[in-house]
Amino acid sequence: MAEFTQQQLLDLVNSSQVNPGNDRVRQITQRIVSDLFRAIDDLDIKPDEFWAGVDWLARLGAGGQLGLITAGLGFDRLIDIREEEADEAAGRAAGTPRAIEGPLYIAGAPLSDGEARLDEDPAAGTVLVMEGQVRDVDGNPVAGALVDVWHANELGRYSHFDPDQADYHLRRKIKTDAQGRYRFRSFIPPGYAIPPNSPTSELFVALGRHGNRPAHIHFLVAAEGQRTLTTQVNIPGDTFLDDDFAFATRDGLVVELQPNTPAAGYESLGVNAPFTRVCFDFVVQPA
Ligand code: MBD
Ligand code: FE
């Protein structure tokens, strides 16, 4: 049997191959493995530290928290920044700023035409109606666009990740009308905090970081011939607006609250008293 130096071992790991495999996967894996070998060497990572890390990753995966840690370590935002840099380099017109999807989206929410109520009767908080238009980059309304919206409940938890909520609670798909308009009724959600006593919070405690997100509402806006827009809006005034653990908040996405809007015209959403209104238009880019 051969004895290997560190470098020989790494070269072997990276070059070992009996089938063509996938070149891109090989390239990325080689780079990550090489970087990790180097980190272990440079930082003199001890066996117990290495295996503690492996155990943590296994628990992270088993707990379904990989998407949470990628957001908390900035990877989700990095990917958005890179997309926007690519748009700019290609001279593509910008639409509404993108914001990360996060790990809590569920496909298949109930679909309705033009408007929807997301929450249950009675309302859980300050009654909110959010409304606006979907437009393309030339300013034309986009009829038949699908506005997929989701947000946390009054305890900051999301349906499908919380046994106390019905499936698709606070999740709807709304098809825009002939003028590209959508509207929905819900309540102003609170912020989100990573689950305590979880692998993610374990790392955050060790890093001395908090795991809070400011209050926000998520959107995927999809239309034929348009690039799907993934974004979020933020509620103004939140303590964590400029200190989001997922680095996802952006200037152009903090909405204006219009309290005490008269209820007239909103009866179809069951609104019968003054409420808080938010107007927000989405601009989608060509595909
Ligand atoms: C969330 O609600 C969220 O939006 C993100 C990005 C990460 C964790 C929880
Ligand atoms: Fe969220």
Short mmCIF file of C-alpha atoms and ligand atoms in Angstrom, two decimals:
data_model
loop_
_atom_site.label_atom_id
_atom_site.label_comp_id
_atom_site.label_asym_id
_atom_site.label_seq_id
_atom_site.Cartn_x
_atom_site.Cartn_y
_atom_site.Cartn_z
CA MET A 1 0.00 0.00 0.00
CA ALA A 2 1.17 3.48 -0.83
CA GLU A 3 1.87 6.09 1.79
CA PHE A 4 0.58 9.56 0.92
CA THR A 5 1.62 13.05 1.79
CA GLN A 6 -1.27 15.48 2.28
CA GLN A 7 -0.81 16.90 -1.20
CA GLN A 8 -0.65 13.43 -2.77
CA LEU A 9 -3.84 12.45 -0.96
CA LEU A 10 -5.63 15.56 -2.21
CA ASP A 11 -4.43 15.01 -5.77
CA LEU A 12 -5.64 11.41 -5.61
CA VAL A 13 -9.05 12.35 -4.22
CA ASN A 14 -9.46 14.93 -6.95
CA SER A 15 -8.17 12.84 -9.85
CA SER A 16 -9.65 9.45 -8.96
CA GLN A 17 -12.05 8.51 -11.76
CA VAL A 18 -13.23 5.33 -13.55
CA ASN A 19 -16.16 6.84 -15.50
CA PRO A 20 -16.54 10.18 -17.30
CA GLY A 21 -18.88 11.43 -14.54
CA ASN A 22 -20.09 15.00 -14.69
CA ASP A 23 -17.38 17.57 -15.40
CA ARG A 24 -19.09 20.44 -13.61
CA VAL A 25 -19.79 18.39 -10.49
CA ARG A 26 -16.17 17.19 -10.53
CA GLN A 27 -14.88 20.74 -10.89
CA ILE A 28 -16.97 22.15 -8.04
CA THR A 29 -16.29 19.18 -5.74
CA GLN A 30 -12.54 19.37 -6.36
CA ARG A 31 -12.51 23.03 -5.46
CA ILE A 32 -14.55 22.65 -2.28
CA VAL A 33 -12.56 19.62 -1.11
CA SER A 34 -9.28 21.42 -1.82
CA ASP A 35 -10.43 24.50 0.11
CA LEU A 36 -11.49 22.32 3.03
CA PHE A 37 -8.22 20.39 3.12
CA ARG A 38 -6.47 23.74 3.24
CA ALA A 39 -8.71 25.09 6.00
CA ILE A 40 -8.08 21.98 8.13
CA ASP A 41 -4.37 22.43 7.62
CA ASP A 42 -4.20 26.22 8.09
CA LEU A 43 -6.45 26.24 11.15
CA ASP A 44 -5.01 23.02 12.56
CA ILE A 45 -8.53 21.63 12.95
CA LYS A 46 -8.40 18.82 15.52
CA PRO A 47 -10.16 15.45 15.10
CA ASP A 48 -12.83 16.25 17.72
CA GLU A 49 -13.52 19.57 16.01
CA PHE A 50 -13.80 17.92 12.62
CA TRP A 51 -16.19 15.20 13.82
CA ALA A 52 -18.24 17.70 15.81
CA GLY A 53 -18.68 19.60 12.54
CA VAL A 54 -19.73 16.45 10.69
CA ASP A 55 -22.21 15.59 13.43
CA TRP A 56 -23.59 19.14 13.32
CA LEU A 57 -24.07 18.95 9.54
CA ALA A 58 -25.86 15.60 9.90
CA ARG A 59 -28.22 17.05 12.52
CA LEU A 60 -28.71 20.19 10.41
CA GLY A 61 -29.78 18.09 7.44
CA ALA A 62 -31.93 15.72 9.48
CA GLY A 63 -33.68 18.75 11.01
CA GLY A 64 -34.41 20.25 7.59
CA GLN A 65 -32.35 23.35 8.39
CA LEU A 66 -29.91 23.48 5.49
CA GLY A 67 -31.90 26.25 3.81
CA LEU A 68 -31.96 28.20 7.05
CA ILE A 69 -28.20 28.12 7.49
CA THR A 70 -27.49 29.08 3.87
CA ALA A 71 -29.64 32.19 4.40
CA GLY A 72 -28.00 32.97 7.75
CA LEU A 73 -24.50 32.67 6.31
CA GLY A 74 -25.34 35.03 3.45
CA PHE A 75 -25.33 32.56 0.56
CA ASP A 76 -28.92 33.27 -0.55
CA ARG A 77 -28.25 36.99 -0.73
CA LEU A 78 -24.93 36.38 -2.49
CA ILE A 79 -26.76 34.54 -5.25
CA ASP A 80 -29.19 37.48 -5.67
CA ILE A 81 -26.34 39.99 -5.78
CA ARG A 82 -24.63 37.93 -8.47
CA GLU A 83 -27.87 37.71 -10.51
CA GLU A 84 -28.27 41.47 -10.40
CA GLU A 85 -24.65 42.01 -11.36
CA ALA A 86 -25.21 39.70 -14.34
CA ASP A 87 -28.33 41.71 -15.30
CA GLU A 88 -26.37 44.92 -15.13
CA ALA A 89 -23.49 43.53 -17.18
CA ALA A 90 -25.96 42.34 -19.84
CA GLY A 91 -27.78 45.70 -19.84
CA ARG A 92 -31.11 44.10 -18.81
CA ALA A 93 -33.70 46.51 -17.45
CA ALA A 94 -34.15 46.13 -13.71
CA GLY A 95 -37.52 45.22 -12.24
CA THR A 96 -38.56 45.25 -8.60
CA PRO A 97 -35.49 44.42 -6.46
CA ARG A 98 -35.16 40.74 -5.78
CA ALA A 99 -35.14 39.39 -2.24
CA ILE A 100 -34.37 35.84 -1.22
CA GLU A 101 -37.02 33.11 -1.23
CA GLY A 102 -35.88 31.63 2.05
CA PRO A 103 -36.50 28.03 3.12
CA LEU A 104 -40.21 28.31 3.94
CA TYR A 105 -41.96 28.51 0.57
CA ILE A 106 -44.50 25.79 -0.24
CA ALA A 107 -45.79 25.36 -3.80
CA GLY A 108 -49.44 24.66 -4.55
CA ALA A 109 -51.21 27.37 -2.53
CA PRO A 110 -54.94 27.87 -3.33
CA LEU A 111 -55.49 30.03 -6.42
CA SER A 112 -58.05 32.81 -6.76
CA ASP A 113 -58.86 35.51 -9.28
CA GLY A 114 -57.89 39.09 -8.49
CA GLU A 115 -58.10 38.96 -4.72
CA ALA A 116 -57.85 36.65 -1.71
CA ARG A 117 -58.09 36.52 2.04
CA LEU A 118 -54.98 34.82 3.47
CA ASP A 119 -55.93 34.64 7.13
CA GLU A 120 -58.86 33.24 9.05
CA ASP A 121 -61.81 34.97 10.62
CA PRO A 122 -61.45 36.59 13.17
CA ALA A 123 -58.34 38.56 12.25
CA ALA A 124 -55.16 37.75 14.22
CA GLY A 125 -53.75 41.29 14.22
CA THR A 126 -53.93 44.64 12.49
CA VAL A 127 -56.09 44.15 9.40
CA LEU A 128 -53.97 44.64 6.31
CA VAL A 129 -54.97 44.95 2.69
CA MET A 130 -52.11 44.99 0.25
CA GLU A 131 -52.83 45.84 -3.36
CA GLY A 132 -51.19 46.92 -6.57
CA GLN A 133 -50.36 46.05 -10.11
CA VAL A 134 -47.96 43.76 -11.89
CA ARG A 135 -46.22 45.54 -14.79
CA ASP A 136 -43.50 44.70 -17.26
CA VAL A 137 -40.35 46.81 -17.62
CA ASP A 138 -42.08 48.94 -20.30
CA GLY A 139 -44.84 49.85 -17.86
CA ASN A 140 -47.56 47.65 -19.41
CA PRO A 141 -49.89 45.90 -16.95
CA VAL A 142 -49.48 42.12 -16.90
CA ALA A 143 -52.89 40.44 -16.83
CA GLY A 144 -53.08 36.83 -15.63
CA ALA A 145 -49.84 37.03 -13.65
CA LEU A 146 -49.68 34.76 -10.62
CA VAL A 147 -48.84 36.51 -7.35
CA ASP A 148 -47.84 33.77 -4.90
CA VAL A 149 -47.78 35.28 -1.39
CA TRP A 150 -46.85 33.83 1.99
CA HIS A 151 -46.05 35.14 5.47
CA ALA A 152 -45.68 34.11 9.11
CA ASN A 153 -48.55 33.89 11.61
CA GLU A 154 -48.93 36.07 14.72
CA LEU A 155 -46.25 33.95 16.45
CA GLY A 156 -43.77 34.32 13.61
CA ARG A 157 -44.29 30.75 12.38
CA TYR A 158 -45.09 29.49 8.90
CA SER A 159 -47.74 26.92 7.99
CA HIS A 160 -46.37 23.50 6.92
CA PHE A 161 -43.48 24.07 9.36
CA ASP A 162 -45.80 24.44 12.34
CA PRO A 163 -48.16 21.65 13.47
CA ASP A 164 -50.58 24.25 14.89
CA GLN A 165 -51.55 25.72 11.51
CA ALA A 166 -53.73 24.33 8.74
CA ASP A 167 -52.06 23.57 5.42
CA TYR A 168 -51.66 26.71 3.27
CA HIS A 169 -52.67 29.04 6.11
CA LEU A 170 -51.32 32.48 5.10
CA ARG A 171 -50.36 31.19 1.65
CA ARG A 172 -52.31 32.08 -1.52
CA LYS A 173 -51.87 32.47 -5.26
CA ILE A 174 -53.70 35.41 -6.80
CA LYS A 175 -54.18 35.82 -10.54
CA THR A 176 -54.02 39.47 -11.66
CA ASP A 177 -57.09 40.92 -13.41
CA ALA A 178 -57.25 42.51 -16.88
CA GLN A 179 -55.49 45.63 -15.53
CA GLY A 180 -52.76 43.53 -13.92
CA ARG A 181 -54.13 44.20 -10.44
CA TYR A 182 -54.03 41.99 -7.36
CA ARG A 183 -55.15 42.54 -3.79
CA PHE A 184 -55.32 40.51 -0.61
CA ARG A 185 -56.44 40.77 2.97
CA SER A 186 -54.40 39.48 5.90
CA PHE A 187 -52.83 40.98 9.03
CA ILE A 188 -49.49 42.67 9.60
CA PRO A 189 -47.14 39.79 10.48
CA PRO A 190 -44.45 39.97 13.17
CA GLY A 191 -40.80 39.16 12.53
CA TYR A 192 -39.26 35.69 12.48
CA ALA A 193 -36.68 34.08 14.76
CA ILE A 194 -34.75 30.88 14.12
CA PRO A 195 -36.00 27.93 16.22
CA PRO A 196 -34.25 27.79 19.60
CA ASN A 197 -32.43 24.56 20.56
CA SER A 198 -31.85 23.68 16.92
CA PRO A 199 -28.58 23.05 15.03
CA THR A 200 -28.92 26.50 13.45
CA SER A 201 -29.34 28.29 16.78
CA GLU A 202 -26.45 26.24 18.19
CA LEU A 203 -24.12 27.73 15.58
CA PHE A 204 -25.57 31.21 15.99
CA VAL A 205 -25.03 31.10 19.76
CA ALA A 206 -21.42 30.00 19.17
CA LEU A 207 -20.96 32.86 16.68
CA GLY A 208 -22.49 35.37 19.07
CA ARG A 209 -25.13 36.21 16.47
CA HIS A 210 -28.89 36.68 16.76
CA GLY A 211 -31.29 34.86 14.44
CA ASN A 212 -33.99 37.45 13.88
CA ARG A 213 -35.63 38.68 10.71
CA PRO A 214 -37.75 41.84 10.60
CA ALA A 215 -41.46 41.55 9.72
CA HIS A 216 -41.87 40.71 6.05
CA ILE A 217 -44.18 39.24 3.41
CA HIS A 218 -42.85 36.96 0.65
CA PHE A 219 -43.79 36.94 -3.05
CA LEU A 220 -43.15 34.94 -6.16
CA VAL A 221 -44.58 36.77 -9.17
CA ALA A 222 -44.83 34.63 -12.30
CA ALA A 223 -46.17 35.48 -15.76
CA GLU A 224 -45.81 34.05 -19.23
CA GLY A 225 -42.79 35.44 -21.06
CA GLN A 226 -41.51 37.08 -17.85
CA ARG A 227 -38.80 36.08 -15.47
CA THR A 228 -40.27 34.97 -12.16
CA LEU A 229 -39.67 37.64 -9.54
CA THR A 230 -38.80 36.42 -6.05
CA THR A 231 -39.07 39.19 -3.52
CA GLN A 232 -40.27 40.29 -0.08
CA VAL A 233 -41.67 43.49 1.32
CA ASN A 234 -40.79 44.74 4.78
CA ILE A 235 -42.97 46.42 7.35
CA PRO A 236 -41.47 49.79 8.39
CA GLY A 237 -40.38 50.45 11.97
CA ASP A 238 -39.08 46.97 12.79
CA THR A 239 -36.01 46.81 15.09
CA PHE A 240 -34.33 44.35 12.77
CA LEU A 241 -34.95 46.20 9.51
CA ASP A 242 -31.24 46.98 9.17
CA ASP A 243 -30.08 43.92 11.10
CA ASP A 244 -31.70 40.95 9.34
CA PHE A 245 -29.98 37.64 10.14
CA ALA A 246 -30.56 36.61 6.50
CA PHE A 247 -29.23 39.92 5.07
CA ALA A 248 -32.32 40.08 2.83
CA THR A 249 -33.92 43.48 3.48
CA ARG A 250 -33.54 46.22 0.90
CA ASP A 251 -34.33 49.93 0.67
CA GLY A 252 -36.81 49.69 -2.21
CA LEU A 253 -38.86 47.03 -0.45
CA VAL A 254 -39.91 48.78 2.76
CA VAL A 255 -43.57 49.60 2.22
CA GLU A 256 -45.57 52.56 3.45
CA LEU A 257 -48.41 51.77 5.85
CA GLN A 258 -51.63 53.74 5.28
CA PRO A 259 -53.59 53.32 8.53
CA ASN A 260 -57.29 54.18 8.80
CA THR A 261 -58.11 53.62 5.14
CA PRO A 262 -61.93 53.65 4.74
CA ALA A 263 -63.46 50.20 4.32
CA ALA A 264 -65.67 51.18 1.36
CA GLY A 265 -64.79 49.16 -1.72
CA TYR A 266 -63.21 46.34 0.27
CA GLU A 267 -66.42 44.52 1.32
CA SER A 268 -65.60 41.51 -0.84
CA LEU A 269 -62.63 40.88 1.45
CA GLY A 270 -64.85 41.09 4.55
CA VAL A 271 -63.39 44.45 5.55
CA ASN A 272 -66.00 46.48 7.46
CA ALA A 273 -63.88 48.91 9.49
CA PRO A 274 -60.88 51.15 8.82
CA PHE A 275 -57.80 49.09 8.10
CA THR A 276 -54.15 49.47 7.13
CA ARG A 277 -53.51 49.63 3.44
CA VAL A 278 -50.27 48.96 1.59
CA CYS A 279 -49.91 49.79 -2.10
CA PHE A 280 -47.12 48.03 -3.93
CA ASP A 281 -46.54 47.38 -7.63
CA PHE A 282 -44.33 44.59 -8.92
CA VAL A 283 -42.22 45.10 -12.04
CA VAL A 284 -41.19 41.87 -13.76
CA GLN A 285 -38.35 41.48 -16.25
CA PRO A 286 -38.64 39.71 -19.59
CA ALA A 287 -37.60 36.05 -19.42
C1 MBD B 1 -37.70 33.26 7.02
O1 MBD B 1 -38.98 33.59 7.26
C2 MBD B 1 -37.15 33.80 5.94
O2 MBD B 1 -37.89 34.62 5.19
C3 MBD B 1 -35.82 33.51 5.61
C4 MBD B 1 -35.18 34.14 4.44
C5 MBD B 1 -35.08 32.66 6.40
C6 MBD B 1 -35.67 32.12 7.49
C7 MBD B 1 -36.98 32.42 7.80
FE FE B 2 -39.89 34.61 5.79
#
